[in-house]
mmCIF file of C-alpha atoms in Angstrom:
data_model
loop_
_atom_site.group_PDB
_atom_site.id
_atom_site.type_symbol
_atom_site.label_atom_id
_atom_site.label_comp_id
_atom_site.label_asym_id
_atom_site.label_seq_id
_atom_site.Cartn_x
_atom_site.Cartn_y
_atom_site.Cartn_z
ATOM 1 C CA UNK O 1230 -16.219 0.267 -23.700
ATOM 2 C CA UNK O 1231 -14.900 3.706 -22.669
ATOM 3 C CA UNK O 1232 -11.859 4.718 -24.567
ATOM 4 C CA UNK O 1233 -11.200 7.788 -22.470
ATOM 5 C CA UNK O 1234 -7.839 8.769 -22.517
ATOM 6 C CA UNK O 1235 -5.847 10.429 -19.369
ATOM 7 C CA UNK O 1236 -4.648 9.429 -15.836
ATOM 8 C CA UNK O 1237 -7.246 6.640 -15.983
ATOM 9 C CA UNK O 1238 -7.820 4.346 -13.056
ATOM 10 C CA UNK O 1239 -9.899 1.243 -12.834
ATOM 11 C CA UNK O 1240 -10.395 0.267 -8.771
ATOM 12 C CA UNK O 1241 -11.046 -3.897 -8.473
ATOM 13 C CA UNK O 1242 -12.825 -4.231 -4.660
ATOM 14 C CA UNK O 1243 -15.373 -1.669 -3.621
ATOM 15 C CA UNK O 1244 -15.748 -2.682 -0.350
ATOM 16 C CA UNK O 1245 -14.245 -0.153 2.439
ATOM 17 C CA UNK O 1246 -11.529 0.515 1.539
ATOM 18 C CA UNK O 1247 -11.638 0.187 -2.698
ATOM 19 C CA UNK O 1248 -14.389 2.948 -1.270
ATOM 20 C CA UNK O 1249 -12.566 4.964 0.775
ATOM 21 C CA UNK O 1250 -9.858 5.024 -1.917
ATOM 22 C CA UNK O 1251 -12.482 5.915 -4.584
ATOM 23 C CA UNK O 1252 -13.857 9.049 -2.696
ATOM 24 C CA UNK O 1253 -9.859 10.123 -1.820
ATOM 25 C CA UNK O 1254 -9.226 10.302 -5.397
ATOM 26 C CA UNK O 1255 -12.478 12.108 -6.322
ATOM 27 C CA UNK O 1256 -11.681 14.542 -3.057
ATOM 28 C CA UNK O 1257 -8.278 15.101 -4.112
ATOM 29 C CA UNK O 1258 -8.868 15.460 -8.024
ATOM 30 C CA UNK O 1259 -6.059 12.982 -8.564
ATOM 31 C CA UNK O 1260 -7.468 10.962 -11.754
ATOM 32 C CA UNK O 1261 -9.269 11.836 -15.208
ATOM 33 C CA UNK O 1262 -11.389 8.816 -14.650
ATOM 34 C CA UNK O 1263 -12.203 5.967 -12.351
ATOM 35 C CA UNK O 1264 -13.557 3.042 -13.254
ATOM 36 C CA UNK O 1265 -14.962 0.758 -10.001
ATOM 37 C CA UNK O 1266 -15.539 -2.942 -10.612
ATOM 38 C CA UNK O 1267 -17.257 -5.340 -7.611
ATOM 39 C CA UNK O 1268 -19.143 -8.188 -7.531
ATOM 40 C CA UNK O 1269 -21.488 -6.585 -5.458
ATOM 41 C CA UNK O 1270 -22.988 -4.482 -8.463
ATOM 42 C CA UNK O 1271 -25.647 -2.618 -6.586
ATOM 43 C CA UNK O 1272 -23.419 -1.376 -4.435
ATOM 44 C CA UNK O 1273 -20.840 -0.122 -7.331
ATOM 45 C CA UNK O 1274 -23.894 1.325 -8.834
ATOM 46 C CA UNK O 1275 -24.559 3.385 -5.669
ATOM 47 C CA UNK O 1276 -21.210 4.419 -4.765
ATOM 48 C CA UNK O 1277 -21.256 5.480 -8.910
ATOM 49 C CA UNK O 1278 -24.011 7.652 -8.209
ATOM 50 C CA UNK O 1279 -22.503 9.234 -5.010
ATOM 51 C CA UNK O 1280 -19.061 9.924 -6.172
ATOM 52 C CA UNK O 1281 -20.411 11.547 -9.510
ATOM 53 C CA UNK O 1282 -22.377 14.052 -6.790
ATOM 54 C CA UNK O 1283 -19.114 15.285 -5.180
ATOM 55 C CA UNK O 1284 -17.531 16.338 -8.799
ATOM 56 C CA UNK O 1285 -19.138 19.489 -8.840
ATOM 57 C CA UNK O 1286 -16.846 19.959 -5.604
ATOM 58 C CA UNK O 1287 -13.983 18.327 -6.306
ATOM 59 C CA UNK O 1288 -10.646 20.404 -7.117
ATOM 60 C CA UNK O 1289 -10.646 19.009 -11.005
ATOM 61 C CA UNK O 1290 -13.406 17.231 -12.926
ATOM 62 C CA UNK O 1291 -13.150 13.380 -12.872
ATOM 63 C CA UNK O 1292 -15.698 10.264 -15.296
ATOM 64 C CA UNK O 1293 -16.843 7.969 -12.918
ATOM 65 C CA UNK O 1294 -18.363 5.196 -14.157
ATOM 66 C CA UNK O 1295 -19.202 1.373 -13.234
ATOM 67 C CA UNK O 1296 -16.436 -0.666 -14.865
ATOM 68 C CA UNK O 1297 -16.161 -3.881 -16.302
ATOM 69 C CA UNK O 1298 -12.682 -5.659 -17.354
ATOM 70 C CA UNK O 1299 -12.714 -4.651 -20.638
ATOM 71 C CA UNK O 1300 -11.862 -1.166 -19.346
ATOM 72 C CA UNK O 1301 -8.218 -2.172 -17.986
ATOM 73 C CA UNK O 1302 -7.444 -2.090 -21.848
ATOM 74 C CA UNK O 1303 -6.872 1.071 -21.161
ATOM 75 C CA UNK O 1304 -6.243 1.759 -17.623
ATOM 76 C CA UNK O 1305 -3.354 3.519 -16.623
ATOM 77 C CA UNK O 1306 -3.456 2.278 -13.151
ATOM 78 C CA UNK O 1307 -5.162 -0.917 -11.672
ATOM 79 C CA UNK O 1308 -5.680 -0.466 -7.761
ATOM 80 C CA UNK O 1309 -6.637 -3.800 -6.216
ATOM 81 C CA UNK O 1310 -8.493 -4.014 -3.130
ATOM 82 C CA UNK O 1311 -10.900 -7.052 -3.755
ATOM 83 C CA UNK O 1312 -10.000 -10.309 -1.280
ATOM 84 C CA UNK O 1313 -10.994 -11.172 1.726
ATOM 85 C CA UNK O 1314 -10.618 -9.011 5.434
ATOM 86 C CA UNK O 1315 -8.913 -9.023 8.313
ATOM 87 C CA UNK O 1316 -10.927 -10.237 10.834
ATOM 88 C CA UNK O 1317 -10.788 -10.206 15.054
ATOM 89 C CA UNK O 1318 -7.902 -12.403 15.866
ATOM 90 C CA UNK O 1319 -6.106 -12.728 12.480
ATOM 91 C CA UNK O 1320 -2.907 -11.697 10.657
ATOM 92 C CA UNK O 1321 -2.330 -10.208 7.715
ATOM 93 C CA UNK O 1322 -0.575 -13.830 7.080
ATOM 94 C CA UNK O 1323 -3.443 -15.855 7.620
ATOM 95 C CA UNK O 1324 -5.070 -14.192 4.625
ATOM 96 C CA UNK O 1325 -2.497 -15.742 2.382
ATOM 97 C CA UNK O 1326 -4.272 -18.857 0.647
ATOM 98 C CA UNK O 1327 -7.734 -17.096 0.618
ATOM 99 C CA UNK O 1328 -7.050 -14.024 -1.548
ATOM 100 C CA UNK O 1329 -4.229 -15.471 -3.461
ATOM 101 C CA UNK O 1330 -7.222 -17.923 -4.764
ATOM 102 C CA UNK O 1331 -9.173 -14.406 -5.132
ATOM 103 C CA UNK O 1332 -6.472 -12.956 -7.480
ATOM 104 C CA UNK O 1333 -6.044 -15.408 -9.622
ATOM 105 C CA UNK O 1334 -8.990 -15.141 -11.451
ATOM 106 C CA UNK O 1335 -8.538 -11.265 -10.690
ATOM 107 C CA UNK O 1336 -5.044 -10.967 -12.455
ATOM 108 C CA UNK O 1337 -6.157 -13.277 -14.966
ATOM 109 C CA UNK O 1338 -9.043 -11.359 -16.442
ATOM 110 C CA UNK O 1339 -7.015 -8.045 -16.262
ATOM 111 C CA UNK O 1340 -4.412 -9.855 -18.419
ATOM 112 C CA UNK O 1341 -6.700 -11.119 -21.370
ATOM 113 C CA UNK O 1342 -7.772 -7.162 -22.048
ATOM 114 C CA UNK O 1343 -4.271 -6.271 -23.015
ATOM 115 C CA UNK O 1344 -3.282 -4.357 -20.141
ATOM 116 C CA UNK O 1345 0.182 -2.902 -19.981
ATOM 117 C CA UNK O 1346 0.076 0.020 -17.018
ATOM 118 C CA UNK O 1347 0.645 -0.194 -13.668
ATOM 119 C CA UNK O 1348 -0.406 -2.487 -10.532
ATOM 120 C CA UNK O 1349 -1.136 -1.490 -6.881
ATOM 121 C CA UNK O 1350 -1.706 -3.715 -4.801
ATOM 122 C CA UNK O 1351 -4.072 -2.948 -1.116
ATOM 123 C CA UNK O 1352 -5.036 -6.328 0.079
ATOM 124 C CA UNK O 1353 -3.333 -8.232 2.734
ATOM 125 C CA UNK O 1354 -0.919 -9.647 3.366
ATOM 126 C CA UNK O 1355 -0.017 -6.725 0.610
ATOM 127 C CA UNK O 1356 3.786 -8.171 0.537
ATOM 128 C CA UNK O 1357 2.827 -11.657 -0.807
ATOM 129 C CA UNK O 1358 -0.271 -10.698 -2.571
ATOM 130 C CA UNK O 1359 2.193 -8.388 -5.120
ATOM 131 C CA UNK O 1360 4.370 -10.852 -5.094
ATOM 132 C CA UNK O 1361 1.785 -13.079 -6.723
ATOM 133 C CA UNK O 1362 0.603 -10.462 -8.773
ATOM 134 C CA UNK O 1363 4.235 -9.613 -10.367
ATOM 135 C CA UNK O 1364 4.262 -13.673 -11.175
ATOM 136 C CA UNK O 1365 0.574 -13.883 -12.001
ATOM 137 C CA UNK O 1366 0.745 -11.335 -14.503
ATOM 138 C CA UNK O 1367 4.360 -11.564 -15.921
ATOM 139 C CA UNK O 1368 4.773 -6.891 -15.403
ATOM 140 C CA UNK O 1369 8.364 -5.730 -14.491
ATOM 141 C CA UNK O 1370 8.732 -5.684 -10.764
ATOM 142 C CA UNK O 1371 8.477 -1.748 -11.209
ATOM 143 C CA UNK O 1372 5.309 -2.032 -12.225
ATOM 144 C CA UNK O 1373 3.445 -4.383 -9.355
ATOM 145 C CA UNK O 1374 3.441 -2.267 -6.287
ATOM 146 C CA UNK O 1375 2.465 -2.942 -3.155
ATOM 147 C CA UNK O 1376 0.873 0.049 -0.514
ATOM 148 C CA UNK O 1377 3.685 -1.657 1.718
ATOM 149 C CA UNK O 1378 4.101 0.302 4.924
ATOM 150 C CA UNK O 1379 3.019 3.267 3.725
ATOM 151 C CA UNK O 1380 0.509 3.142 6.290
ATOM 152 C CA UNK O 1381 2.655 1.693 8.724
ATOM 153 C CA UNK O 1382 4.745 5.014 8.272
ATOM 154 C CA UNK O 1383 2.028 7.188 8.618
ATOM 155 C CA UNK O 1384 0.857 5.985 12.047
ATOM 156 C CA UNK O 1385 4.366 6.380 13.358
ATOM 157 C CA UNK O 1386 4.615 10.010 12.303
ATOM 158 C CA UNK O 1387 1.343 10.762 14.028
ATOM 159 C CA UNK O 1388 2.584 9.120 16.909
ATOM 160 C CA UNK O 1389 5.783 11.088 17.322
ATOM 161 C CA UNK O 1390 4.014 14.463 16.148
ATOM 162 C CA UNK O 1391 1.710 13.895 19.360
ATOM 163 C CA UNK O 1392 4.752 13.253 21.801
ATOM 164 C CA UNK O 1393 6.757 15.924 20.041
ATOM 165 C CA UNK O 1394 4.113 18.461 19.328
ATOM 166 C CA UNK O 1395 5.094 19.175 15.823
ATOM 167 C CA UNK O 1396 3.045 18.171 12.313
ATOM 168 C CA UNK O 1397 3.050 14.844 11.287
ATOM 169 C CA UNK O 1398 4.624 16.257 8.060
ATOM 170 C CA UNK O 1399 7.546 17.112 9.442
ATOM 171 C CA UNK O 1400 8.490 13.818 11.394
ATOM 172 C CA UNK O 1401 10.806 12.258 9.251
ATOM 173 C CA UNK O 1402 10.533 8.304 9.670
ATOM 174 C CA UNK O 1403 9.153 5.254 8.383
ATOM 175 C CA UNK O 1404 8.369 1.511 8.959
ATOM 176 C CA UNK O 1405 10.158 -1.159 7.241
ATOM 177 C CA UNK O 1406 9.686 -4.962 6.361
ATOM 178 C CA UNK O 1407 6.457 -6.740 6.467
ATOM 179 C CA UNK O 1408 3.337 -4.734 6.332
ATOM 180 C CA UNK O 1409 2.216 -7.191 9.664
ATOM 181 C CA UNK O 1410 3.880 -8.200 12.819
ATOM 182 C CA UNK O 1411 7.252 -8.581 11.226
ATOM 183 C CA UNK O 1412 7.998 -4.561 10.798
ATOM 184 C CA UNK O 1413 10.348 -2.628 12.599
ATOM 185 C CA UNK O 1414 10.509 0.772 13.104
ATOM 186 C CA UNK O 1415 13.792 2.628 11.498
ATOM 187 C CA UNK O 1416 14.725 4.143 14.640
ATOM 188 C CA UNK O 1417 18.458 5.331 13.475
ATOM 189 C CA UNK O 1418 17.110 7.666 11.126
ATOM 190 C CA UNK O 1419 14.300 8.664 12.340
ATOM 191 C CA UNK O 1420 14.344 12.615 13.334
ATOM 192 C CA UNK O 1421 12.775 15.552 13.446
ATOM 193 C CA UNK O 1422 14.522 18.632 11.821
ATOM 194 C CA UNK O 1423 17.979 16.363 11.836
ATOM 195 C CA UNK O 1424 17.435 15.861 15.286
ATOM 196 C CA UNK O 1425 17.302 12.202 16.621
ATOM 197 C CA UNK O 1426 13.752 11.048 17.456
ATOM 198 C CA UNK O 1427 15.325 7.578 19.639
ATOM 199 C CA UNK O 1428 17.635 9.852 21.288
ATOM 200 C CA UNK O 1429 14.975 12.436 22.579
ATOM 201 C CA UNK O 1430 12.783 9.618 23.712
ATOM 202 C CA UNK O 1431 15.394 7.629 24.799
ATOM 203 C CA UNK O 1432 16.404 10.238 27.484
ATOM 204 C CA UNK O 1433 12.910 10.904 28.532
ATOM 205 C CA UNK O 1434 12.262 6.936 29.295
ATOM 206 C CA UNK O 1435 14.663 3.589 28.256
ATOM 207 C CA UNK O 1436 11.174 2.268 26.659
ATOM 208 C CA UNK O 1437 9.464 4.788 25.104
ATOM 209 C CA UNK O 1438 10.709 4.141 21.980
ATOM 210 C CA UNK O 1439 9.695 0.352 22.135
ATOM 211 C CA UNK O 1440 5.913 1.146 23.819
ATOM 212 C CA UNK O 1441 5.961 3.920 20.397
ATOM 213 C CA UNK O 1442 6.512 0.926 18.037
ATOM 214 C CA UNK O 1443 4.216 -1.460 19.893
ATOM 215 C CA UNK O 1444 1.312 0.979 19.313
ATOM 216 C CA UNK O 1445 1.730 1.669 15.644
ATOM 217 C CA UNK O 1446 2.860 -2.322 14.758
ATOM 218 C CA UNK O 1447 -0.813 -3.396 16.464
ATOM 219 C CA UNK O 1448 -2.705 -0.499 15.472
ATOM 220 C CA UNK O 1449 -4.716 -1.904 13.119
ATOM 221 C CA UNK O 1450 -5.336 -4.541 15.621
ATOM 222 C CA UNK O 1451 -7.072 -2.111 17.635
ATOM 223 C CA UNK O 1452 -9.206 -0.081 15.231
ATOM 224 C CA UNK O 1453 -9.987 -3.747 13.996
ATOM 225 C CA UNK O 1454 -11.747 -4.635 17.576
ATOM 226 C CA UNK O 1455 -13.513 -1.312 17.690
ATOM 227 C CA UNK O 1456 -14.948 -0.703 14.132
ATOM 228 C CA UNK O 1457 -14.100 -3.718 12.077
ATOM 229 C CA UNK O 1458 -11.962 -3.083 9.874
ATOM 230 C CA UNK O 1459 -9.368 -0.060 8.652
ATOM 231 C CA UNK O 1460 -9.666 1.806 5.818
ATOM 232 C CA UNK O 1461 -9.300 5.856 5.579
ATOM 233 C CA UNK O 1462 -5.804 5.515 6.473
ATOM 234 C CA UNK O 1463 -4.496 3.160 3.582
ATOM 235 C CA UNK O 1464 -6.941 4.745 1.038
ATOM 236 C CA UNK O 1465 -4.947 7.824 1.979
ATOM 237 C CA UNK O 1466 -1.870 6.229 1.415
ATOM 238 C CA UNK O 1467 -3.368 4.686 -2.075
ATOM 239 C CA UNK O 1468 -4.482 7.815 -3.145
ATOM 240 C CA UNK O 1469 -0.780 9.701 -1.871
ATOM 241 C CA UNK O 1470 1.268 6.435 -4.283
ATOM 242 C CA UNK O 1471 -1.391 7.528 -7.317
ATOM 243 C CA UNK O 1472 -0.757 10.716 -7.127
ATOM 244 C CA UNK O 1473 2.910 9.847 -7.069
ATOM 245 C CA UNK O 1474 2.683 8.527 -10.816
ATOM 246 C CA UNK O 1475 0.365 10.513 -12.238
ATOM 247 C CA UNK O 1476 2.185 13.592 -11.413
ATOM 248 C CA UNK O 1477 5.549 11.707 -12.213
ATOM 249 C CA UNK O 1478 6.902 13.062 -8.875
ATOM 250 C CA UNK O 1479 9.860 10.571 -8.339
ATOM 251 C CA UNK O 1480 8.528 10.900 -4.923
ATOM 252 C CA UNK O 1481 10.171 8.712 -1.712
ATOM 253 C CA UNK O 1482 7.333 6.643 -0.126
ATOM 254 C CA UNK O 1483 7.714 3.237 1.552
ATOM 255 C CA UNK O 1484 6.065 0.934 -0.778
ATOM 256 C CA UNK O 1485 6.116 -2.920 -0.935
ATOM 257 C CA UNK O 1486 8.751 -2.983 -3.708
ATOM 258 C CA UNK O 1487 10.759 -6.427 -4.938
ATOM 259 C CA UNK O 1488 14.244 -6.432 -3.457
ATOM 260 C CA UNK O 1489 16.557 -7.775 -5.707
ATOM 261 C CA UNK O 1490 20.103 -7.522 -3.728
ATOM 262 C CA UNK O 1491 18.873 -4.613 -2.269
ATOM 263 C CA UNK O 1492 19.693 -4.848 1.731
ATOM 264 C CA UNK O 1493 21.312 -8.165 1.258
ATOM 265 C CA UNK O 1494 17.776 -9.969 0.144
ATOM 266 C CA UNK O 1495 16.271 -11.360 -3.232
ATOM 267 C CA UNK O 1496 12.862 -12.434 -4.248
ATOM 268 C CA UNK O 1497 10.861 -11.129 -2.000
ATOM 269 C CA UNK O 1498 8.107 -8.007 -1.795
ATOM 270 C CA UNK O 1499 8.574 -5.824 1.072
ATOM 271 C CA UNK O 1500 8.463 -2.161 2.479
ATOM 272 C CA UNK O 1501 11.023 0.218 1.348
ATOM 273 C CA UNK O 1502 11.648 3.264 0.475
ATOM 274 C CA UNK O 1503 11.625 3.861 -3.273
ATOM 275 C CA UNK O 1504 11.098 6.287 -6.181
ATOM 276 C CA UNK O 1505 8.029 6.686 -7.091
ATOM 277 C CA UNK O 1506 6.975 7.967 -11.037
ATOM 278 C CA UNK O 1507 4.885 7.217 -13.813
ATOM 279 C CA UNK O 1508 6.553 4.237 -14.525
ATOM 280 C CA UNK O 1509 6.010 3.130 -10.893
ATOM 281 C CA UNK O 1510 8.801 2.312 -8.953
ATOM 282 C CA UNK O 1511 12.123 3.825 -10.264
ATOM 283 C CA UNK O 1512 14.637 2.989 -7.919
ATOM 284 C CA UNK O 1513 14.503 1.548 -4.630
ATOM 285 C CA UNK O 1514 16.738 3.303 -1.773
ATOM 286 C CA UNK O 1515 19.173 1.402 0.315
ATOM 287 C CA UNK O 1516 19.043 3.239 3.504
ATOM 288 C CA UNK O 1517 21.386 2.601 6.554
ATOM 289 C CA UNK O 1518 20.298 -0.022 8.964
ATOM 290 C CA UNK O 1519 22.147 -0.466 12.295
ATOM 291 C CA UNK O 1520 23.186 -3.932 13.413
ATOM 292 C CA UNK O 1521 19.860 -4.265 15.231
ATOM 293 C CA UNK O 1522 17.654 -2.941 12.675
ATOM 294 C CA UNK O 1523 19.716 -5.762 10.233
ATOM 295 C CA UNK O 1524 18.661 -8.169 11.949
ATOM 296 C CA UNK O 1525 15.023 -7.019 12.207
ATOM 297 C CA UNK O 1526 14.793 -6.563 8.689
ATOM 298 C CA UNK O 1527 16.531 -10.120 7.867
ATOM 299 C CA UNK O 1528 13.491 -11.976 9.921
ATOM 300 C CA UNK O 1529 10.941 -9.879 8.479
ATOM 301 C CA UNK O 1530 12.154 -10.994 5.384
ATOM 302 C CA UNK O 1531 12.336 -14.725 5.869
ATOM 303 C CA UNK O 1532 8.687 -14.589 7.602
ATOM 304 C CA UNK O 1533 7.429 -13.461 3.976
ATOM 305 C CA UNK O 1534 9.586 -15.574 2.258
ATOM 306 C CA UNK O 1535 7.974 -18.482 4.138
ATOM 307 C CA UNK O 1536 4.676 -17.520 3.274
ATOM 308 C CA UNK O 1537 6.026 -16.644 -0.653
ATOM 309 C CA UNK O 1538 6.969 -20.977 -1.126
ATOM 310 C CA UNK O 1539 3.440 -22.203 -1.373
ATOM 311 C CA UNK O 1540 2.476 -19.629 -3.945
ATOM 312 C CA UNK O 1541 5.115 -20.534 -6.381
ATOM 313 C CA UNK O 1542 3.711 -23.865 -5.638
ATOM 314 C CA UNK O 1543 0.142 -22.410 -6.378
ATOM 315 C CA UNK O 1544 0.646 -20.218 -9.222
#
């Protein structure tokens, strides 16, 4: 059993986007060591092999090693993306029974080793999943996290960069609410320099701004139909939140966080904007909704709430 000590991270799910994630991190030189447990040993084994071949390159040196439980005894981080896909024709939602099943016996085993760091949480639908995980494993709510709408964020920025000409980076906006069909776009305070992104668009066409949220809402849908499945973009985001707490940033990212009067809501994961540091999620920000955004955010809430009652019957 390794007892290396540093920003140690132990990834559960090597498939693409546990992958993806893995390769990010070594890319990025974000952890001291990574840890990679699958059932699918062989392929851990490779990917082990691979990874340990791009260290020479990579901006800081990192262990990488095929992990067993016993090594979240000392993990610093647990990143979660075992569980069952998104396939053609599904929601996020309609994942629900299958990979809460899945992370049971996940959360479970992670439990019995002792471990006392931090939870993120990749699989969908990545609202309820952490929501199961916070109750499965009995953490602080500050230390499940979800990847949220990270993503979901991301995808809009692009979006308005390309309309706007300008770098992603400096597009200031994010999706909010479910990480699914349920998310809205935070059009009142979305902007570009201060400057009002609805407003521009608004005068250039009455529906741009709607078409803009279509796209990124059923994104994944798309990339699903012509690849499979997603995966650079939220192992991106995964390895942006990691970074987040291992350099104690208190960085602002929308993250599925657990509202608890936040917004007007209780008991329920979604995405938010929070504070992000080495104790996970510091604070979540209330920002300003308008009276149509409200309302947006209120039926993305009950949607997951609906889908939260038969795991508390479950768990």
């Amino acid at each position: 059993m390794n007892k290396f000590k540093g920003n140690k991270v132990v990834l559960i799910g090597n498939g693409m986007v546990g992958s993806s994630y893995a390769f990010s991190l070594v890319n990025q030189g974000i952890a001291d060591e990574l840890s990679i447990i699958d059932l699918d040993t062989n392929k851990v084994k490779g990917d082990v092999a691979d990874l340990n071949h791009c260290v020479a390159y990579s901006p800081s040196p990192i262990r990488i090693n095929a992990g067993t439980y016993e090594d979240c005894k000392y993990a610093d981080l647990i990143v979660i993306c075992a569980g069952a896909a998104q396939k053609p024709g599904e929601t996020r939602l309609d994942l629900v029974a299958k990979n809460t099943n899945i992370f049971k016996g996940i959360v479970d085993e992670v439990m019995k080793t002792g471990f006392d760091g931090i939870f993120l949480i990749a699989t969908n639908p990545v609202d309820v999943l952490s929501y199961a995980v916070m109750k499965l494993s009995g953490l602080p709510k500050e230390r499940v996290i979800g990847s949220g709408t990270i993503l979901d964020s991301a995808r809009l920025q692009y979006n308005i960069s390309e309309i706007f000409n300008v770098a992603p980076a400096s597009v200031d906006a994010n999706m909010l609410g479910e990480h699914g069909d349920s998310s809205l776009a935070h059009w009142s305070y979305a902007n570009i320099a201060g400057k009002s992104v609805k407003d521009v668009l608004d005068n250039k066409d009455p529906n741009a701004a709607e078409e803009m949220f279509v796209k990124t809402r059923d994104a994944a849908y798309e990339i699903i139909e012509a690849k499979g499945s997603t995966y650079y973009g939220v192992a991106m985001g995964l390895a942006r939140i990691t970074k987040a707490i291992f350099s104690d940033e208190n960085a602002v990212l929308t993250v599925s966080g657990y509202l608890e009067g936040e917004y007007g809501h209780d008991g329920v994961y979604t995405g938010i904007p929070a504070v992000i540091n080495r104790n996970g999620i510091r604070e979540i920000i209330e920002v300003a909704l308008d009276e149509d955004e409200q309302k947006k955010f209120a039926h993305s809430v009950d949607v997951l709430k609906g889908f939260q009652a038969p795991i508390d019957e479950m768990l």
